[in-house]
Tab-separated table of C-alpha atoms in Angstrom:
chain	number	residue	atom	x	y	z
A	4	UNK	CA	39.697	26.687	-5.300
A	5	UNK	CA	36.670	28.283	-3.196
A	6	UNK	CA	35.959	26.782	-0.083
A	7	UNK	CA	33.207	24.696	0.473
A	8	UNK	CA	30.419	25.935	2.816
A	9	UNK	CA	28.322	23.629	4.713
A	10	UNK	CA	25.122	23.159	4.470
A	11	UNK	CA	23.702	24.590	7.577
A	12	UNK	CA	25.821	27.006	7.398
A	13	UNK	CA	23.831	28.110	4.236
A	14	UNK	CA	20.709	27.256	5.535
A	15	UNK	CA	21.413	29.556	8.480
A	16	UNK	CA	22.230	32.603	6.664
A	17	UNK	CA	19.649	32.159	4.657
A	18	UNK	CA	16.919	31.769	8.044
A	19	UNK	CA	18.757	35.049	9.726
A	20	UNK	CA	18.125	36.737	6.083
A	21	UNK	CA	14.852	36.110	5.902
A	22	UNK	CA	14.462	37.004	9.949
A	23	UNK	CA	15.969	40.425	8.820
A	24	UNK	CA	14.041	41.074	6.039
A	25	UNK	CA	10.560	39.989	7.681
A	26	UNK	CA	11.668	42.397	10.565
A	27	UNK	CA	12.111	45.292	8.078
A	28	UNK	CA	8.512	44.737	6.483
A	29	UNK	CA	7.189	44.920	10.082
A	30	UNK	CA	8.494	47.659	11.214
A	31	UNK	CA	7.585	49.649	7.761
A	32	UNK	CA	4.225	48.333	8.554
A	33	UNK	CA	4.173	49.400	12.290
A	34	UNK	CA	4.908	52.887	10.850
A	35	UNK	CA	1.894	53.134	8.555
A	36	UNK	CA	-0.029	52.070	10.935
A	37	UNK	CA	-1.459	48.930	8.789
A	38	UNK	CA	-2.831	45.953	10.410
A	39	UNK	CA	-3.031	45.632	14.295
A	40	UNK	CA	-0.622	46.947	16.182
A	41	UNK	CA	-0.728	44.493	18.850
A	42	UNK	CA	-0.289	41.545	16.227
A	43	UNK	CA	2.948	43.533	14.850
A	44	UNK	CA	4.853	44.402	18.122
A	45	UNK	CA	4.190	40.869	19.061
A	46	UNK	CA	5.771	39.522	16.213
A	47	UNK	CA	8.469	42.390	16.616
A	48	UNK	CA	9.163	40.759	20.187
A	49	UNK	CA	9.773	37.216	18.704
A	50	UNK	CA	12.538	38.732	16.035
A	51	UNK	CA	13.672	40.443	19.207
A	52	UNK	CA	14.472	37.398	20.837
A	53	UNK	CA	15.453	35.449	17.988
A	54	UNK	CA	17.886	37.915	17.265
A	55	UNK	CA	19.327	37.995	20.555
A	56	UNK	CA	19.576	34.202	21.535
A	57	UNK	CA	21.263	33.975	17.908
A	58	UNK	CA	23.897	36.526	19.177
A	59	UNK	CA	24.659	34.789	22.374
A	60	UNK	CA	24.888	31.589	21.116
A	61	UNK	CA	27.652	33.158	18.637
A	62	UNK	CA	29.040	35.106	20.919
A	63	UNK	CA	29.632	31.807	23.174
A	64	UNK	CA	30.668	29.652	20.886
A	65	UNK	CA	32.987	31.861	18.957
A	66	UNK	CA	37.088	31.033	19.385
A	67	UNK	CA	38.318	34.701	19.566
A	68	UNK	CA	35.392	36.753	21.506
A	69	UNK	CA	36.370	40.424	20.791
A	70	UNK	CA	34.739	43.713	21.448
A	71	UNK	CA	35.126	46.352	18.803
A	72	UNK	CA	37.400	48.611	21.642
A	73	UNK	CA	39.852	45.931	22.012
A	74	UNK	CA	40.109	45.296	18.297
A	75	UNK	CA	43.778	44.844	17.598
A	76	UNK	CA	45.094	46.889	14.988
């Protein structure tokens, strides 16, 4: 029997996917130089910061905090 996921759960990988891809499409744009720059790096600076709040709060609330060096093998 699969285990059931919760909703936000779902919801949240579903926000950070979108995040990702939206950060993809602006970068690709920043590189052909389409639209205004300043717009783009702006919005580049919000996924920045979404990104990285997201990771702190995970690292924080996470039960086993590991770095990849101190993986156990």
């Amino acid at each position: 029997m699969a285990k059931q996921q919760r909703p936000w759960l779902i919801a949240y990988h579903v926000g950070v996917t979108v995040l990702t891809l939206w950060s993809v499409v602006n970068v690709t744009l920043m590189f052909l130089k389409w639209g205004d720059y300043a717009t783009e790096f702006a919005i580049a600076n919000g996924l920045l910061v979404v990104f990285a709040v997201d990771y702190l709060f995970r690292f924080i609330v996470t039960k086993n905090p590991q770095f990849s060096s101190q993986v156990q093998r």
